[in-house]
Coordinates of C-alpha atoms in Angstrom, one line a residue:
Chain F
X196 CA -7.4 -26.3 70.2
X197 CA -6.0 -29.5 68.8
X198 CA -6.3 -31.5 71.6
X199 CA -8.4 -32.4 74.5
X200 CA -12.2 -30.8 74.6
X201 CA -14.2 -28.5 72.1
X202 CA -14.1 -25.0 72.8
X203 CA -17.2 -22.9 72.6
X204 CA -16.0 -21.2 69.4
X205 CA -15.1 -24.8 67.9
X206 CA -20.2 -24.8 68.1
X207 CA -20.2 -21.0 67.2
X208 CA -17.8 -21.7 63.7
X209 CA -19.8 -24.8 63.0
X210 CA -23.0 -23.2 63.4
X211 CA -21.4 -20.1 61.0
X212 CA -20.5 -23.2 59.3
X213 CA -24.4 -24.5 58.7
X214 CA -25.5 -21.4 58.0
X215 CA -23.0 -21.4 55.6
X216 CA -24.1 -24.5 53.7
X217 CA -27.4 -24.1 54.0
X218 CA -27.2 -20.3 52.4
X219 CA -25.2 -22.0 49.5
X220 CA -28.0 -24.8 48.8
X221 CA -30.8 -23.5 50.3
X222 CA -31.9 -21.1 47.0
X223 CA -31.1 -24.3 44.6
X224 CA -33.1 -26.4 46.8
X225 CA -36.0 -24.0 46.5
X226 CA -36.2 -23.5 42.3
X227 CA -35.6 -27.3 42.4
X228 CA -38.7 -27.1 44.7
X229 CA -40.9 -24.9 43.0
X230 CA -39.9 -26.6 39.0
X231 CA -42.6 -29.2 39.7
X232 CA -45.3 -26.5 40.2
X233 CA -49.1 -27.3 39.0
X234 CA -49.8 -26.5 35.8
X235 CA -51.6 -23.4 37.2
X236 CA -48.7 -21.6 39.4
X237 CA -46.5 -19.5 39.6
X238 CA -43.1 -18.4 39.8
X239 CA -42.8 -17.7 43.6
X240 CA -44.3 -19.9 46.7
X241 CA -47.1 -20.9 47.2
X242 CA -47.2 -24.0 45.3
X243 CA -50.1 -25.2 43.3
X244 CA -50.3 -28.7 42.8
X245 CA -47.2 -30.5 42.3
X246 CA -46.5 -31.6 38.5
X247 CA -43.7 -32.0 35.9
X248 CA -45.5 -30.0 33.8
X249 CA -42.9 -27.5 33.1
X250 CA -40.6 -30.3 32.0
X251 CA -42.7 -31.2 29.7
X252 CA -43.2 -27.7 28.2
X253 CA -39.6 -27.6 28.7
X254 CA -39.3 -30.4 26.0
X255 CA -42.7 -29.1 24.4
X256 CA -41.1 -26.6 23.5
X257 CA -42.5 -23.8 21.1
X258 CA -42.6 -20.5 23.2
X259 CA -39.0 -20.9 24.1
X260 CA -35.8 -20.9 22.3
X261 CA -33.3 -23.5 21.8
X262 CA -33.3 -25.2 24.4
X263 CA -31.9 -29.2 23.1
X264 CA -30.1 -27.1 19.9
X265 CA -28.5 -25.1 23.3
X266 CA -27.7 -27.8 25.5
X267 CA -26.2 -30.5 22.4
X268 CA -23.9 -27.2 22.2
X269 CA -22.8 -26.5 25.4
X270 CA -22.2 -30.7 26.4
X271 CA -20.2 -30.4 22.6
X272 CA -17.9 -27.6 23.7
X273 CA -17.6 -28.6 27.2
X274 CA -16.5 -32.1 26.3
X275 CA -13.8 -30.7 24.1
X276 CA -12.9 -27.8 26.6
X277 CA -12.1 -30.7 28.6
X278 CA -10.0 -32.8 26.5
X279 CA -7.9 -30.1 25.1
X280 CA -7.2 -28.1 28.9
X281 CA -6.5 -31.9 30.4
X282 CA -3.9 -32.5 28.0
X283 CA -2.7 -29.1 27.5
X284 CA -1.9 -28.9 31.1
X285 CA -0.3 -31.9 31.6
X286 CA 1.5 -31.5 29.1
X287 CA 2.5 -27.7 30.1
X288 CA 2.8 -29.1 33.4
X289 CA 5.8 -31.4 32.4
X290 CA 7.2 -28.6 30.7
X291 CA 7.6 -25.3 33.5
X292 CA 9.2 -28.9 36.0
X293 CA 12.6 -28.2 33.9
X294 CA 13.7 -24.4 33.6
X295 CA 13.1 -22.7 30.1
X296 CA 13.7 -19.3 29.4
X297 CA 9.7 -18.2 29.3
X298 CA 8.8 -20.1 31.7
X299 CA 7.7 -17.1 34.2
X300 CA 6.8 -15.0 31.5
X301 CA 4.0 -17.8 30.3
X302 CA 2.8 -18.1 34.4
X303 CA 2.6 -14.6 35.2
X304 CA 0.6 -14.8 31.5
X305 CA -1.9 -17.3 32.8
X306 CA -2.8 -15.9 35.8
X307 CA -3.5 -12.6 33.9
X308 CA -5.9 -14.8 31.6
X309 CA -7.4 -15.5 34.8
X310 CA -7.9 -12.3 36.0
X311 CA -8.8 -9.7 33.6
X312 CA -12.1 -9.4 34.0
X313 CA -13.9 -11.1 31.4
X314 CA -15.6 -9.0 29.5
X315 CA -12.5 -7.0 27.8
X316 CA -11.4 -10.5 26.8
X317 CA -14.8 -11.7 25.5
X318 CA -14.5 -8.1 23.3
X319 CA -11.3 -8.4 22.2
X320 CA -12.0 -11.5 20.8
X321 CA -15.0 -11.0 19.4
X322 CA -12.8 -7.9 17.8
X323 CA -10.6 -10.1 16.6
X324 CA -12.7 -11.9 15.0
X325 CA -14.9 -9.2 13.3
X326 CA -11.7 -7.2 12.3
X327 CA -10.7 -10.7 10.5
X328 CA -14.5 -11.0 8.8
X329 CA -14.4 -14.7 10.5
X330 CA -18.0 -15.4 11.9
X331 CA -18.0 -16.3 15.7
X332 CA -19.0 -19.6 15.9
X333 CA -20.1 -21.8 19.4
X334 CA -17.1 -24.7 18.2
X335 CA -14.0 -21.7 17.2
X336 CA -14.1 -17.7 18.9
X337 CA -16.0 -18.9 22.2
X338 CA -14.3 -22.6 22.6
X339 CA -10.7 -19.5 22.4
X340 CA -12.6 -17.6 25.2
X341 CA -13.5 -20.6 28.0
X342 CA -9.8 -21.8 27.5
X343 CA -8.2 -18.2 28.7
X344 CA -10.8 -19.6 31.6
X345 CA -10.3 -23.5 31.6
X346 CA -6.6 -23.8 31.2
X347 CA -5.3 -21.8 34.0
X348 CA -7.1 -23.3 36.7
X349 CA -5.8 -26.5 35.0
X350 CA -1.8 -25.0 34.7
X351 CA -2.6 -24.0 38.5
X352 CA -4.4 -28.1 39.4
X353 CA -0.9 -29.1 37.6
X354 CA 1.6 -27.2 39.2
X355 CA 0.4 -28.2 42.7
X356 CA 0.3 -32.3 41.6
X357 CA 4.0 -32.0 39.9
X358 CA 5.5 -29.9 43.5
X359 CA 4.3 -32.7 45.0
X360 CA 5.3 -35.1 43.0
X361 CA 8.6 -37.2 44.1
X362 CA 10.5 -37.6 40.9
X363 CA 12.9 -41.1 42.7
X364 CA 9.4 -43.0 40.8
X365 CA 10.7 -41.6 37.1
X366 CA 14.3 -42.1 37.6
X367 CA 14.4 -45.1 39.4
X368 CA 12.5 -45.6 35.6
X369 CA 15.0 -44.4 33.4
X370 CA 17.1 -46.1 35.1
X371 CA 15.9 -49.6 34.8
X372 CA 15.9 -48.0 31.5
X373 CA 12.8 -46.6 30.4
X374 CA 11.9 -44.7 27.2
X375 CA 10.5 -41.0 28.1
X376 CA 7.3 -42.3 26.9
X377 CA 7.5 -45.5 29.1
X378 CA 7.9 -43.2 31.5
X379 CA 5.5 -40.7 31.5
X380 CA 2.5 -43.6 30.4
X381 CA 3.2 -45.8 33.4
X382 CA 4.5 -44.3 36.0
X383 CA 4.2 -39.7 35.8
X384 CA -0.3 -40.4 34.8
X385 CA -1.0 -43.3 36.9
X386 CA 0.2 -41.6 40.1
X387 CA -1.2 -38.0 38.7
X388 CA -4.9 -39.7 37.6
X389 CA -6.3 -37.8 40.6
X390 CA -4.9 -33.9 39.5
X391 CA -5.9 -35.1 35.8
X392 CA -9.6 -36.4 36.9
X393 CA -9.8 -32.7 38.3
X394 CA -8.4 -30.7 36.0
X395 CA -11.0 -32.5 33.8
X396 CA -14.0 -31.6 35.8
X397 CA -12.6 -28.0 35.8
X398 CA -12.7 -28.1 32.1
X399 CA -15.7 -29.9 32.3
X400 CA -17.8 -27.1 34.1
X401 CA -16.4 -24.3 34.2
X402 CA -16.9 -24.5 30.1
X403 CA -20.5 -25.8 30.6
X404 CA -21.9 -23.3 32.8
X405 CA -19.6 -20.0 31.5
X406 CA -21.2 -16.6 29.9
X407 CA -19.0 -14.3 31.0
X408 CA -16.0 -14.8 28.5
X409 CA -18.4 -16.8 26.2
X410 CA -20.6 -13.9 25.5
X411 CA -19.4 -12.0 23.1
X412 CA -18.3 -14.6 21.5
X413 CA -20.5 -17.2 20.6
X414 CA -21.5 -16.4 17.4
X415 CA -25.2 -16.8 16.1
X416 CA -25.6 -19.7 18.2
X417 CA -25.9 -19.7 21.8
X418 CA -24.8 -22.0 24.3
X419 CA -26.6 -22.9 26.9
X420 CA -25.8 -20.4 29.8
X421 CA -26.5 -17.4 26.6
X422 CA -30.5 -19.1 26.1
X423 CA -31.1 -19.3 29.7
X424 CA -29.8 -15.9 30.2
X425 CA -32.4 -14.3 27.2
X426 CA -35.0 -16.7 28.7
X427 CA -34.2 -15.2 32.4
X428 CA -35.0 -11.2 31.2
X429 CA -38.5 -12.4 30.1
X430 CA -39.0 -15.7 32.2
X431 CA -43.0 -15.7 33.3
X432 CA -43.1 -19.6 34.4
X433 CA -41.6 -22.0 36.0
X434 CA -40.4 -23.1 33.0
X435 CA -36.5 -21.6 33.6
X436 CA -36.8 -23.2 36.8
X437 CA -37.1 -27.2 35.2
X438 CA -34.4 -25.7 32.8
X439 CA -32.1 -24.8 36.0
X440 CA -33.4 -27.7 38.2
X441 CA -31.9 -30.3 35.7
X442 CA -28.4 -28.2 34.5
X443 CA -27.8 -28.1 38.0
X444 CA -28.6 -32.0 37.9
X445 CA -25.9 -32.9 35.1
X446 CA -23.4 -31.0 37.1
X447 CA -24.0 -32.7 39.8
X448 CA -24.0 -36.2 37.9
X449 CA -20.8 -34.9 36.4
X450 CA -19.7 -33.9 39.7
X451 CA -20.4 -37.4 41.4
X452 CA -19.0 -39.4 38.3
X453 CA -15.6 -37.6 39.4
X454 CA -15.8 -38.1 43.3
X455 CA -16.8 -41.5 42.8
X456 CA -14.0 -42.0 40.1
X457 CA -11.6 -40.3 43.0
X458 CA -12.5 -42.3 45.6
X459 CA -12.9 -45.4 43.3
X460 CA -8.6 -44.5 42.5
X461 CA -7.4 -44.3 45.8
X462 CA -8.9 -46.8 46.8
X463 CA -7.6 -49.4 44.1
X464 CA -4.2 -48.0 44.8
X465 CA -4.7 -48.4 48.5
X466 CA -5.2 -51.9 47.8
X467 CA -2.3 -53.1 44.8
X468 CA -0.7 -49.7 46.0
X469 CA 3.2 -49.7 46.0
X470 CA 4.8 -47.0 47.8
X471 CA 4.2 -45.0 44.9
X472 CA 0.4 -44.3 45.5
X473 CA 2.1 -42.1 49.0
X474 CA 3.0 -39.2 47.4
X475 CA -0.2 -38.4 45.1
Chain S
X214 CA 20.1 -36.3 15.6
X215 CA 23.6 -37.1 15.2
X216 CA 25.1 -40.8 16.1
X217 CA 25.2 -41.0 20.0
X218 CA 29.5 -41.5 21.1
X219 CA 27.9 -45.3 22.4
X220 CA 31.3 -45.0 24.4
X221 CA 30.0 -42.1 26.2
X222 CA 26.9 -42.9 26.9
X223 CA 26.3 -44.3 29.9
X224 CA 23.3 -42.8 31.8
X225 CA 23.1 -40.1 30.1
X226 CA 20.2 -39.0 28.1
X227 CA 21.4 -40.1 24.7
X228 CA 20.7 -43.2 26.2
X229 CA 17.9 -42.7 26.9
X230 CA 17.2 -40.9 23.3
X231 CA 17.5 -45.0 21.1
X232 CA 15.5 -46.7 23.0
X233 CA 12.6 -44.9 21.3
X234 CA 13.1 -43.5 17.8
X235 CA 14.4 -40.4 16.1
X236 CA 10.8 -38.9 16.4
X237 CA 10.4 -38.8 20.4
X238 CA 14.4 -38.3 20.6
X239 CA 13.8 -35.2 19.4
X240 CA 11.0 -34.4 21.5
X241 CA 12.4 -35.6 24.8
X242 CA 15.5 -33.8 24.9
X243 CA 15.8 -32.1 28.0
X244 CA 16.7 -29.0 26.3
X245 CA 13.9 -28.4 23.3
X246 CA 10.9 -30.7 25.5
X247 CA 9.5 -28.0 27.7
X248 CA 9.0 -26.1 24.9
X249 CA 7.2 -28.2 22.9
X250 CA 4.7 -29.4 26.6
X251 CA 4.5 -25.6 26.6
X252 CA 3.4 -25.0 23.0
X253 CA -0.5 -25.9 23.0
X254 CA -1.1 -23.9 26.3
X255 CA 1.3 -20.6 25.0
X256 CA -0.5 -20.9 21.9
X257 CA -4.0 -20.2 23.2
X258 CA -3.0 -17.8 26.2
X259 CA -1.2 -16.1 22.7
X260 CA -4.1 -16.2 20.3
X261 CA -7.2 -15.9 22.4
X262 CA -6.2 -13.9 24.8
X263 CA -2.5 -11.4 24.2
X264 CA -4.4 -10.3 21.0
X265 CA -7.2 -10.1 21.6
X266 CA -6.7 -8.0 24.6
X267 CA -3.8 -5.4 22.3
X268 CA -6.4 -5.1 20.0
X269 CA -8.3 -3.7 22.8
X270 CA -5.6 -2.3 23.9
X271 CA -5.4 0.0 20.6
X272 CA -9.3 -0.4 19.1
X273 CA -10.2 2.4 21.3
X274 CA -8.5 4.4 19.7
X275 CA -9.9 3.3 16.4
X276 CA -13.2 5.2 15.5
X277 CA -16.6 3.7 14.2
X278 CA -19.6 4.8 12.8
X279 CA -23.4 3.0 12.7
X280 CA -22.4 0.8 9.9
X281 CA -19.2 0.8 10.2
X282 CA -18.4 -0.5 13.3
X283 CA -14.6 -0.3 13.0
X284 CA -12.3 2.6 11.5
X285 CA -8.9 2.3 11.6
X286 CA -7.8 5.2 13.2
X287 CA -5.9 7.2 16.5
X288 CA -8.0 8.8 18.2
X289 CA -8.5 10.3 22.0
X290 CA -12.1 10.2 20.9
X291 CA -13.4 7.8 22.7
X292 CA -11.8 8.4 25.8
X293 CA -12.4 11.9 26.3
X294 CA -16.4 10.4 25.9
X295 CA -15.7 8.5 28.8
X296 CA -14.2 10.9 31.1
X297 CA -16.0 13.8 30.3
X298 CA -19.5 11.9 31.3
X299 CA -19.9 11.7 35.2
X300 CA -22.2 9.1 34.5
X301 CA -18.6 6.9 33.9
X302 CA -18.2 8.2 38.1
X303 CA -21.1 7.7 39.0
X304 CA -21.2 3.7 37.5
X305 CA -16.9 4.0 38.4
X306 CA -18.4 4.8 41.8
X307 CA -21.2 2.4 42.1
X308 CA -18.8 -0.4 41.2
X309 CA -15.8 0.3 44.1
X310 CA -18.4 0.8 46.3
X311 CA -19.7 -2.6 46.2
X312 CA -16.3 -4.3 45.3
X313 CA -15.3 -3.4 48.6
X314 CA -18.3 -3.8 50.4
X315 CA -18.2 -7.6 49.2
X316 CA -15.0 -8.0 49.3
X317 CA -14.5 -6.8 53.2
X318 CA -17.7 -9.5 53.2
X319 CA -15.8 -12.4 51.4
X320 CA -13.1 -11.9 53.3
X321 CA -13.7 -12.0 56.7
X322 CA -16.7 -14.9 56.2
X323 CA -13.6 -16.9 54.3
X324 CA -11.6 -16.3 57.1
X325 CA -13.4 -17.6 59.6
X326 CA -14.6 -21.0 57.8
X327 CA -11.6 -21.8 56.5
X328 CA -10.2 -21.4 60.4
X329 CA -12.5 -23.7 61.1
X330 CA -12.0 -26.7 58.5
X331 CA -8.5 -25.9 59.4
X332 CA -8.5 -25.3 62.7
X333 CA -11.5 -27.0 64.8
X334 CA -12.1 -29.9 62.4
X335 CA -10.0 -32.6 62.7
X336 CA -10.5 -35.6 61.0
X337 CA -7.9 -34.8 57.3
X338 CA -10.9 -36.7 55.8
X339 CA -14.1 -34.8 57.6
X340 CA -12.3 -31.6 56.8
X341 CA -12.1 -32.4 52.2
X342 CA -15.6 -34.1 52.6
X343 CA -16.4 -30.5 54.5
X344 CA -14.7 -27.9 51.7
X345 CA -15.9 -29.9 48.8
X346 CA -19.3 -29.2 50.4
X347 CA -18.3 -25.1 49.6
X348 CA -16.6 -26.1 46.3
X349 CA -19.7 -28.1 44.6
X350 CA -21.9 -24.9 43.9
X351 CA -18.3 -23.6 42.1
X352 CA -18.6 -26.3 39.2
X353 CA -22.4 -26.0 39.0
X354 CA -24.4 -22.6 37.3
X355 CA -23.6 -19.7 39.0
X356 CA -26.3 -18.2 36.6
X357 CA -28.9 -21.1 38.0
X358 CA -27.3 -19.6 41.8
X359 CA -28.0 -16.3 41.1
X360 CA -32.1 -17.0 39.1
X361 CA -32.4 -18.7 41.9
X362 CA -32.6 -15.7 45.0
X363 CA -35.5 -14.4 42.4
X364 CA -38.6 -16.0 44.4
X365 CA -36.4 -16.1 48.2
X366 CA -36.1 -12.4 47.0
X367 CA -39.4 -11.3 45.0
X368 CA -41.8 -9.0 46.7
X369 CA -44.3 -12.7 46.6
X370 CA -41.0 -14.5 48.0
X371 CA -40.5 -16.3 50.7
X372 CA -38.6 -14.1 53.1
X373 CA -41.7 -11.6 52.4
X374 CA -43.4 -13.9 52.8
X375 CA -41.6 -15.2 56.1
X376 CA -41.7 -11.6 57.6
X377 CA -45.0 -11.1 57.3
X378 CA -46.8 -14.0 58.7
X379 CA -44.1 -13.1 61.3
X380 CA -45.4 -9.4 61.9
X381 CA -42.2 -8.4 61.6
X382 CA -42.7 -6.0 58.6
X383 CA -46.5 -4.9 57.3
X384 CA -45.6 -4.2 54.0
X385 CA -43.3 -6.2 52.0
X386 CA -40.0 -5.0 51.8
X387 CA -39.1 -3.9 48.3
X388 CA -35.1 -4.0 48.5
X389 CA -34.8 -7.2 48.6
X390 CA -34.4 -7.4 45.1
X391 CA -33.4 -5.8 41.7
X392 CA -31.8 -3.5 44.7
X393 CA -27.8 -3.4 45.5
X394 CA -28.3 -5.3 48.6
X395 CA -29.4 -8.3 45.8
X396 CA -26.3 -7.8 44.0
X397 CA -24.2 -7.8 47.1
X398 CA -25.2 -10.8 48.1
X399 CA -25.8 -12.8 45.4
X400 CA -21.2 -11.7 44.8
X401 CA -21.3 -13.4 48.4
X402 CA -23.2 -16.5 47.1
X403 CA -20.8 -17.1 44.4
X404 CA -17.4 -16.0 45.4
X405 CA -16.9 -16.6 49.0
X406 CA -15.3 -19.6 47.4
X407 CA -12.4 -18.2 45.9
X408 CA -11.7 -17.0 49.6
X409 CA -12.8 -20.3 50.9
X410 CA -10.1 -22.1 48.9
X411 CA -6.4 -20.6 48.5
X412 CA -7.6 -18.7 53.2
X413 CA -7.8 -22.7 54.1
X414 CA -4.6 -23.6 51.8
X415 CA -2.5 -21.0 54.1
X416 CA -4.0 -22.1 56.8
X417 CA -3.1 -25.6 56.4
X418 CA 0.6 -24.9 56.0
X419 CA 1.1 -23.2 59.4
X420 CA 3.1 -25.4 61.4
X421 CA 0.9 -26.5 64.3
X422 CA 3.5 -26.4 66.8
X423 CA 3.4 -22.7 66.4
X424 CA 0.7 -23.0 68.1
X425 CA 0.2 -25.5 70.4
X426 CA 4.0 -22.9 72.1
X427 CA 1.3 -19.9 71.8
X428 CA -1.0 -21.6 73.9
X429 CA 1.6 -22.9 76.6
X430 CA 3.2 -19.5 76.6
X431 CA -0.1 -18.5 77.9
X432 CA -1.7 -16.9 74.4
X433 CA -5.5 -16.4 74.4
X434 CA -7.3 -18.2 71.6
X435 CA -8.3 -14.8 69.3
X436 CA -4.2 -13.7 70.3
X437 CA -3.5 -17.0 68.8
X438 CA -5.7 -15.4 65.3
X439 CA -4.8 -12.3 65.5
X440 CA -1.0 -12.8 66.7
X441 CA -0.4 -16.1 64.5
X442 CA -3.0 -17.1 61.8
X443 CA -3.7 -13.5 60.4
X444 CA -0.3 -12.8 59.3
X445 CA 0.1 -16.1 58.6
X446 CA -2.1 -16.9 56.6
X447 CA -1.9 -13.4 54.3
X448 CA -1.0 -15.0 51.2
X449 CA -4.4 -17.0 51.3
X450 CA -6.5 -13.3 51.8
X451 CA -3.9 -11.7 48.9
X452 CA -5.1 -14.6 46.5
X453 CA -9.2 -14.3 47.3
X454 CA -9.2 -11.0 46.6
X455 CA -7.0 -10.3 43.8
X456 CA -10.3 -13.2 42.3
X457 CA -12.9 -11.7 44.1
X458 CA -12.3 -7.9 42.9
X459 CA -11.5 -8.8 40.1
X460 CA -14.2 -10.7 39.4
X461 CA -17.0 -7.9 40.9
X462 CA -15.2 -5.2 39.2
X463 CA -16.1 -6.4 35.6
X464 CA -18.7 -8.5 36.3
X465 CA -21.9 -7.8 34.3
X466 CA -24.3 -10.6 34.5
X467 CA -24.6 -10.5 38.2
X468 CA -25.9 -7.0 38.0
X469 CA -28.3 -7.3 35.4
X470 CA -30.1 -10.8 37.5
X471 CA -30.0 -9.3 40.4
X472 CA -29.5 -6.6 40.2
X473 CA -32.6 -5.5 37.0
X474 CA -31.8 -2.3 36.0
X475 CA -31.3 -0.9 39.2
X476 CA -27.8 -1.3 39.8
X477 CA -24.9 0.3 37.4
X478 CA -21.4 -1.5 36.8
X479 CA -18.2 -0.5 34.4
X480 CA -19.2 -3.9 33.0
X481 CA -22.5 -3.4 32.5
X482 CA -21.8 -0.3 30.8
X483 CA -19.3 -1.8 28.2
X484 CA -21.9 -4.2 27.4
X485 CA -24.6 -2.4 26.2
X486 CA -22.3 -0.6 24.0
X487 CA -21.0 -3.9 22.9
X488 CA -25.1 -4.9 21.9
X489 CA -25.6 -1.5 20.1
X490 CA -22.2 -2.9 18.1
X491 CA -19.9 0.3 19.4
X492 CA -16.7 -1.7 19.6
X493 CA -14.1 1.5 20.0
X494 CA -16.4 2.9 23.5
X495 CA -16.6 0.0 24.7
X496 CA -12.4 -1.1 24.4
X497 CA -11.9 3.0 26.2
X498 CA -14.0 1.5 28.7
X499 CA -12.2 -1.2 29.1
X500 CA -9.4 0.0 28.8
X501 CA -10.1 2.3 32.1
X502 CA -11.8 -1.3 34.1
X503 CA -8.1 -2.6 33.6
X504 CA -6.0 0.1 34.4
X505 CA -8.2 0.7 37.6
X506 CA -8.1 -3.5 38.4
X507 CA -4.6 -3.7 38.0
X508 CA -4.0 -0.5 40.0
X509 CA -6.0 -2.8 43.0
X510 CA -3.5 -6.3 42.1
X511 CA -0.2 -4.6 41.6
X512 CA -0.4 -3.4 45.7
X513 CA -2.1 -7.0 46.6
X514 CA 0.5 -9.2 44.8
X515 CA 3.2 -7.4 46.5
X516 CA 1.8 -9.4 50.0
X517 CA 2.2 -12.9 47.9
X518 CA 4.5 -14.9 45.7
X519 CA 1.9 -17.1 43.4
X520 CA 3.8 -19.3 42.9
X521 CA 5.2 -20.0 45.8
X522 CA 1.8 -20.7 47.0
X523 CA 1.1 -23.9 45.6

């Protein structure tokens, strides 16, 4: 299996894999094409001409809700979630390296937070704010709701990273007299940079697209996914495809930047690296 | 902090402490530091996960009225309403069936694709690229990914047009969109990645010499898969199953977009209650859902120790 000629199974599996990738990306490509419908065009094929009419409509936006407001909120919320998720997960990852009371309790709470159905968490947060007579807003209750989704992912990534982390570099630095803070800053952080980048990517993208947990927690002003949901129920024009294309493009840009940065970090290490780089 | 005894502090934590002042020294005391480091994450889970979920338990026993949405009380009324309605049982039955189908499809698909990636793709970098190809859509909007099925599956959609042009069907197929079929398709589209990643991860830990030994002893390809790879990737299969089942059981978004009011789900019942501000009945429904999910997961967790998998 591992040597010599390809077995026939390889080709069947490769075809299946190819079909799966088509299945994953095909639909999004279809709406990307449809978002360039001519002004007369409808929600499905055939294409009636080719134009950027629906993108203009999106920005002219009288009939459609508060797209730019929702977009702005989602972007800001995504960045805040990203920063909090990265810092909190990194710190927790450091903490979990030593034994302390309650470690496994916290770990299982994090796992539970990931798999308790989103609608239950959203309802609980909504009810909590209702009982405390605090208005639910996108930057308070919705922020908290999204963190219950992004932090477990962040923590799991940090666990995986620290499991592969070779402590002897740290000990060497300590032995040479570096302070704890300096060890973290000059040894731990650079080695873990790619993993932290991964945490940040999860933090931003999962927040930017989150709907289920945010739904009961966002309050009066919608985030972009909530706005999209409202639009979707009475969409009659390809304007929703235009919005879909743009927001997917933004996601791809963010993912692309993260991957490019990861490759850059890897290459830079390969060039300047000592042995320390091989561990991460 | 007490002044460290300089004679006895060689190479102990105290030596380090002096370097960067009293504040940091408290933070980096080996015994206290971990507590401080996990504090932020614990605080978030406490305030936005534990307390809310406990609150849902409490509220499920509350009373409610049209203009007073939460009246503290201890009543079993909400649970009685849940269990006395035939709609409840139908909804649970539908949701359980959908979950089972989606679980089976994503499991087989996830296992097969992971097997291809782990054992048939030979270069490490190609594996990474192909795995990324599977995960990138996970970082884009689920909603858009659901909506993008509509022009494909609709009455005048791409699939129907192709089928009619090829003469396979005369009338457009109505069950393609706003149907259980569409919902299952949507789930498979969105959540197979939750199977692929953990299963691939388990498979990459399988000692390749085991497989070589089996092949050398004359095992056929399918015997290797069935007797070696399948049992050794069971923890990945379990983790993926936990993800897929808990997401599908509680889902209300996919059911809405691709079910178009034709498909019921527990999550949707809860959200409908909430849209009319009926918190206590929604809470009771949530508790039943949660119990259902916990039972299923408890069965799966027996198979796997999650922390060892990372």
